[in-house]
CSV table of C-alpha atoms in Angstrom, one decimal:
chain,number,residue,atom,x,y,z
A,999,ASP,CA,-22.2,21.3,8.5
A,1000,ILE,CA,-19.4,23.1,6.7
A,1001,VAL,CA,-20.6,24.1,3.2
A,1002,MET,CA,-18.1,23.9,0.4
A,1003,THR,CA,-18.5,26.1,-2.7
A,1004,GLN,CA,-16.4,26.0,-5.9
A,1005,SER,CA,-15.9,28.4,-8.7
A,1006,PRO,CA,-16.2,28.3,-11.6
A,1007,ASP,CA,-18.7,25.5,-12.3
A,1008,SER,CA,-16.7,24.7,-15.4
A,1009,LEU,CA,-13.8,26.1,-17.4
A,1010,ALA,CA,-12.2,25.4,-20.8
A,1011,VAL,CA,-8.4,26.0,-21.1
A,1012,SER,CA,-6.1,25.7,-24.0
A,1013,LEU,CA,-3.5,22.9,-23.8
A,1014,GLY,CA,-0.4,24.1,-22.0
A,1015,GLU,CA,-2.2,27.0,-20.3
A,1016,ARG,CA,-3.0,27.5,-16.6
A,1017,ALA,CA,-6.3,26.4,-15.0
A,1018,THR,CA,-7.3,27.8,-11.7
A,1019,ILE,CA,-10.1,26.4,-9.5
A,1020,ASN,CA,-11.3,28.1,-6.3
A,1021,CYS,CA,-12.9,26.5,-3.3
A,1022,LYS,CA,-14.4,28.3,-0.3
A,1023,SER,CA,-15.6,26.8,3.0
A,1024,SER,CA,-18.4,28.3,5.1
A,1025,GLN,CA,-16.1,28.2,8.2
A,1026,SER,CA,-12.3,28.0,8.7
A,1027,VAL,CA,-10.8,24.5,8.2
A,1028,LEU,CA,-7.5,25.6,9.8
A,1029,TYR,CA,-6.8,23.7,12.9
A,1030,SER,CA,-4.9,26.0,15.2
A,1031,SER,CA,-3.1,23.3,17.3
A,1032,ASN,CA,-1.1,22.0,14.3
A,1033,ASN,CA,-1.6,25.0,11.9
A,1034,LYS,CA,-2.9,22.7,9.2
A,1035,ASN,CA,-5.7,23.2,6.8
A,1036,PHE,CA,-8.0,20.1,6.6
A,1037,LEU,CA,-8.6,20.5,2.9
A,1038,ALA,CA,-8.1,18.0,0.1
A,1039,TRP,CA,-8.5,18.1,-3.7
A,1040,TYR,CA,-9.6,15.2,-5.9
A,1041,GLN,CA,-9.8,14.5,-9.6
A,1042,GLN,CA,-12.6,12.4,-11.1
A,1043,LYS,CA,-12.7,11.2,-14.6
A,1044,PRO,CA,-15.9,9.6,-16.1
A,1045,GLY,CA,-16.6,6.2,-14.9
A,1046,GLN,CA,-13.8,6.2,-12.4
A,1047,PRO,CA,-13.6,6.8,-8.6
A,1048,PRO,CA,-12.1,10.1,-7.4
A,1049,LYS,CA,-8.3,10.3,-7.2
A,1050,LEU,CA,-6.5,12.1,-4.4
A,1051,LEU,CA,-4.4,15.0,-5.7
A,1052,ILE,CA,-3.7,17.2,-2.7
A,1053,TYR,CA,-4.1,17.1,1.1
A,1054,TRP,CA,-3.4,19.5,3.9
A,1055,ALA,CA,-4.4,22.1,1.3
A,1056,SER,CA,-1.0,22.1,-0.4
A,1057,THR,CA,0.7,18.6,0.0
A,1058,ARG,CA,0.8,16.8,-3.3
A,1059,GLU,CA,0.0,13.1,-3.1
A,1060,SER,CA,2.8,10.7,-4.1
A,1061,GLY,CA,2.8,10.2,-7.9
A,1062,VAL,CA,0.7,13.3,-8.7
A,1063,PRO,CA,2.4,15.4,-11.4
A,1064,ASP,CA,4.0,18.6,-10.1
A,1065,ARG,CA,1.8,20.7,-12.5
A,1066,PHE,CA,-0.9,20.3,-9.8
A,1067,SER,CA,-0.5,22.6,-6.8
A,1068,GLY,CA,-2.8,23.7,-4.0
A,1069,SER,CA,-2.7,26.9,-2.0
A,1070,GLY,CA,-4.8,28.9,0.5
A,1071,SER,CA,-5.7,28.9,4.2
A,1072,GLY,CA,-8.6,29.3,6.5
A,1073,THR,CA,-11.7,29.5,4.2
A,1074,ASP,CA,-10.2,30.2,0.7
A,1075,PHE,CA,-8.3,27.7,-1.4
A,1076,THR,CA,-7.1,27.3,-4.9
A,1077,LEU,CA,-6.1,24.3,-7.1
A,1078,THR,CA,-3.8,25.3,-10.0
A,1079,ILE,CA,-2.9,23.2,-13.0
A,1080,SER,CA,0.1,25.0,-14.3
A,1081,SER,CA,0.1,23.6,-17.8
A,1082,LEU,CA,-3.1,21.8,-18.8
A,1083,GLN,CA,-2.6,18.4,-20.5
A,1084,ALA,CA,-5.2,16.4,-22.3
A,1085,GLU,CA,-5.4,13.8,-19.6
A,1086,ASP,CA,-6.4,16.5,-17.0
A,1087,VAL,CA,-9.9,16.7,-18.5
A,1088,ALA,CA,-12.0,15.8,-15.4
A,1089,VAL,CA,-14.2,17.1,-12.6
A,1090,TYR,CA,-12.3,18.4,-9.6
A,1091,TYR,CA,-13.6,18.4,-6.1
A,1092,CYS,CA,-12.4,20.0,-2.9
A,1093,GLN,CA,-13.2,18.4,0.4
A,1094,GLN,CA,-13.0,19.4,4.0
A,1095,TYR,CA,-12.1,16.8,6.6
A,1096,TYR,CA,-12.0,19.3,9.5
A,1097,ASN,CA,-15.1,17.8,11.0
A,1098,THR,CA,-18.0,15.4,10.3
A,1099,PRO,CA,-19.9,15.2,8.1
A,1100,GLN,CA,-17.0,15.6,5.8
A,1101,THR,CA,-18.3,17.6,2.9
A,1102,PHE,CA,-17.3,18.1,-0.7
A,1103,GLY,CA,-17.6,21.0,-3.1
A,1104,PRO,CA,-20.0,20.6,-6.0
A,1105,GLY,CA,-17.2,20.1,-8.5
A,1106,THR,CA,-15.6,22.0,-11.3
A,1107,LYS,CA,-15.5,20.5,-14.8
A,1108,VAL,CA,-12.3,21.2,-16.7
A,1109,ASP,CA,-12.2,20.9,-20.5
A,1110,ILE,CA,-9.9,21.7,-23.3
A,1111,LYS,CA,-10.6,24.9,-25.3
B,404,GLN,CA,-0.2,-1.9,-3.9
B,405,VAL,CA,-3.2,-0.7,-1.9
B,406,GLN,CA,-6.4,-2.0,-3.4
B,407,LEU,CA,-10.0,-1.8,-2.4
B,408,VAL,CA,-12.3,-4.1,-4.3
B,409,GLN,CA,-16.0,-3.8,-4.0
B,410,SER,CA,-18.9,-6.1,-4.6
B,411,GLY,CA,-21.0,-6.0,-7.8
B,412,ALA,CA,-23.9,-3.9,-8.8
B,413,GLU,CA,-27.3,-4.4,-7.1
B,414,VAL,CA,-30.9,-3.7,-8.0
B,415,LYS,CA,-33.3,-3.4,-5.1
B,416,LYS,CA,-36.9,-2.5,-4.6
B,417,PRO,CA,-38.0,0.4,-2.5
B,418,GLY,CA,-38.0,-0.6,1.2
B,419,ALA,CA,-35.4,-3.3,0.8
B,420,SER,CA,-31.9,-3.4,2.1
B,421,VAL,CA,-28.5,-3.6,0.4
B,422,LYS,CA,-25.1,-4.7,1.8
B,423,VAL,CA,-22.0,-3.6,-0.1
B,424,SER,CA,-18.6,-5.1,0.6
B,425,CYS,CA,-15.1,-3.6,0.3
B,426,LYS,CA,-12.1,-6.0,0.4
B,427,ALA,CA,-8.8,-4.4,1.2
B,428,SER,CA,-5.3,-5.6,0.3
B,429,GLY,CA,-1.8,-4.2,0.1
B,430,TYR,CA,-1.7,-2.6,3.6
B,431,THR,CA,-2.3,-3.4,7.2
B,432,PHE,CA,-6.1,-3.3,7.4
B,433,THR,CA,-6.3,-2.1,11.0
B,434,SER,CA,-4.0,0.9,10.5
B,435,TYR,CA,-6.7,2.9,8.7
B,436,GLY,CA,-10.4,3.4,8.7
B,437,ILE,CA,-12.9,3.1,5.9
B,438,SER,CA,-15.3,5.8,4.9
B,439,TRP,CA,-18.2,5.3,2.5
B,440,VAL,CA,-19.1,8.0,-0.1
B,441,ARG,CA,-21.9,7.9,-2.6
B,442,GLN,CA,-22.6,9.7,-5.8
B,443,ALA,CA,-26.0,9.9,-7.3
B,444,PRO,CA,-26.1,9.8,-11.2
B,445,GLY,CA,-24.6,13.0,-12.6
B,446,GLN,CA,-24.2,14.5,-9.1
B,447,GLY,CA,-21.5,15.3,-6.6
B,448,LEU,CA,-19.9,13.3,-3.7
B,449,GLU,CA,-21.7,12.7,-0.4
B,450,TRP,CA,-20.0,11.3,2.7
B,451,MET,CA,-22.0,8.6,4.4
B,452,GLY,CA,-19.9,7.7,7.4
B,453,TRP,CA,-16.8,6.1,8.7
B,454,ILE,CA,-15.7,3.1,10.6
B,455,SER,CA,-12.4,2.6,12.5
B,456,ILE,CA,-11.0,-0.8,11.7
B,457,TYR,CA,-8.8,-0.5,14.8
B,458,ASN,CA,-11.6,-0.3,17.4
B,459,GLY,CA,-14.9,-0.5,15.5
B,460,ASN,CA,-15.9,3.1,16.3
B,461,THR,CA,-18.4,4.6,13.8
B,462,ASN,CA,-19.5,8.0,12.8
B,463,TYR,CA,-22.5,8.3,10.5
B,464,ALA,CA,-23.9,11.2,8.6
B,465,GLN,CA,-26.9,12.5,10.5
B,466,LYS,CA,-29.3,12.2,7.5
B,467,LEU,CA,-28.6,8.4,7.3
B,468,GLN,CA,-28.7,7.7,11.0
B,469,GLY,CA,-30.9,4.7,11.7
B,470,ARG,CA,-30.7,3.4,8.1
B,471,VAL,CA,-27.0,2.7,7.7
B,472,THR,CA,-24.7,0.3,9.5
B,473,MET,CA,-21.0,0.0,8.8
B,474,THR,CA,-19.1,-3.1,10.0
B,475,THR,CA,-15.8,-4.9,9.3
B,476,ASP,CA,-14.4,-8.4,9.3
B,477,THR,CA,-10.7,-8.2,10.1
B,478,SER,CA,-10.2,-11.9,9.4
B,479,THR,CA,-10.9,-11.2,5.7
B,480,SER,CA,-9.9,-7.5,5.6
B,481,THR,CA,-13.4,-6.6,4.4
B,482,ALA,CA,-15.6,-3.6,5.3
B,483,TYR,CA,-19.3,-3.6,4.8
B,484,MET,CA,-22.0,-1.0,4.4
B,485,GLU,CA,-25.6,-1.9,4.9
B,486,LEU,CA,-28.4,0.6,3.9
B,487,ARG,CA,-32.0,-0.2,4.9
B,488,SER,CA,-35.4,1.1,3.9
B,489,LEU,CA,-34.1,2.0,0.4
B,490,ARG,CA,-35.7,4.8,-1.5
B,491,SER,CA,-35.4,5.8,-5.1
B,492,ASP,CA,-33.1,8.7,-4.1
B,493,ASP,CA,-30.6,6.1,-2.7
B,494,THR,CA,-29.8,5.2,-6.3
B,495,ALA,CA,-26.1,6.0,-6.6
B,496,VAL,CA,-22.6,4.6,-7.0
B,497,TYR,CA,-21.3,3.7,-3.6
B,498,TYR,CA,-17.6,4.0,-2.9
B,499,CYS,CA,-15.4,2.8,0.0
B,500,ALA,CA,-12.3,4.9,0.7
B,501,ARG,CA,-9.4,4.5,3.0
B,502,GLY,CA,-9.3,7.2,5.7
B,503,GLY,CA,-8.4,7.9,9.3
B,504,GLN,CA,-7.5,5.1,11.8
B,505,TYR,CA,-8.8,6.7,15.0
B,506,TYR,CA,-10.9,9.6,13.8
B,507,PRO,CA,-12.7,10.2,10.5
B,508,THR,CA,-10.9,13.5,10.0
B,509,ARG,CA,-8.5,12.4,7.2
B,510,TRP,CA,-8.3,12.6,3.5
B,511,PHE,CA,-9.1,9.5,1.3
B,512,ASP,CA,-6.0,8.2,-0.4
B,513,SER,CA,-7.4,5.1,-2.0
B,514,TRP,CA,-10.9,4.3,-3.3
B,515,GLY,CA,-12.8,1.3,-4.3
B,516,GLN,CA,-14.0,1.0,-7.9
B,517,GLY,CA,-17.6,1.8,-6.9
B,518,THR,CA,-20.8,-0.3,-6.6
B,519,LEU,CA,-23.9,0.9,-8.5
B,520,VAL,CA,-27.0,0.4,-6.4
B,521,THR,CA,-30.3,1.0,-8.3
B,522,VAL,CA,-33.5,1.3,-6.3
B,523,SER,CA,-36.5,0.8,-8.6
B,524,SER,CA,-39.9,-0.8,-8.3
């Protein structure tokens, strides 16, 4: 199984400041035949299901604010919230869908400082 | 708009079975697959398996093989997940999520609201 790790476990950022979350996979999730990274990011607020933010490591889902961006390739990925808003308080998960079982990172909790 | 609506909360005794439903609307049901993901209280997300609505192919997480069955009813656009021989560590919120049509290797762009399954004697 591909093991996903995230850092930090939690972070507190001032409103309007940048938040950066890292995700690492135990093996590459870059598929050579299409040069795409099989990596997604989700946001989960308390009592709600996860919400898709990013897929193919850097493609923003329709309707997701452009302050959310994804980057990285191979085994190392980053989710950046460029200017944290109050509604961004949540837990963020990365997920690999390169193979099965699909696996998620343990989550990073983002709070307001 | 795309919607996945799940059945209500369940309380089961150890050793029993549970069957959770997920009714889809707002899109062509056979054009996507359905994955099931569970989340134990205060914990992270665990992928349980996937079913192709198109051809009925399934792919289950190895740790659940033999205890889980995923099925669909295309006449009602509903997917089902049955988990047998329930244990206390199966207590979790169970989510259905829209995924790949032919293969499970796709992101989840729409999720059900979740079904809490509590296993307790």
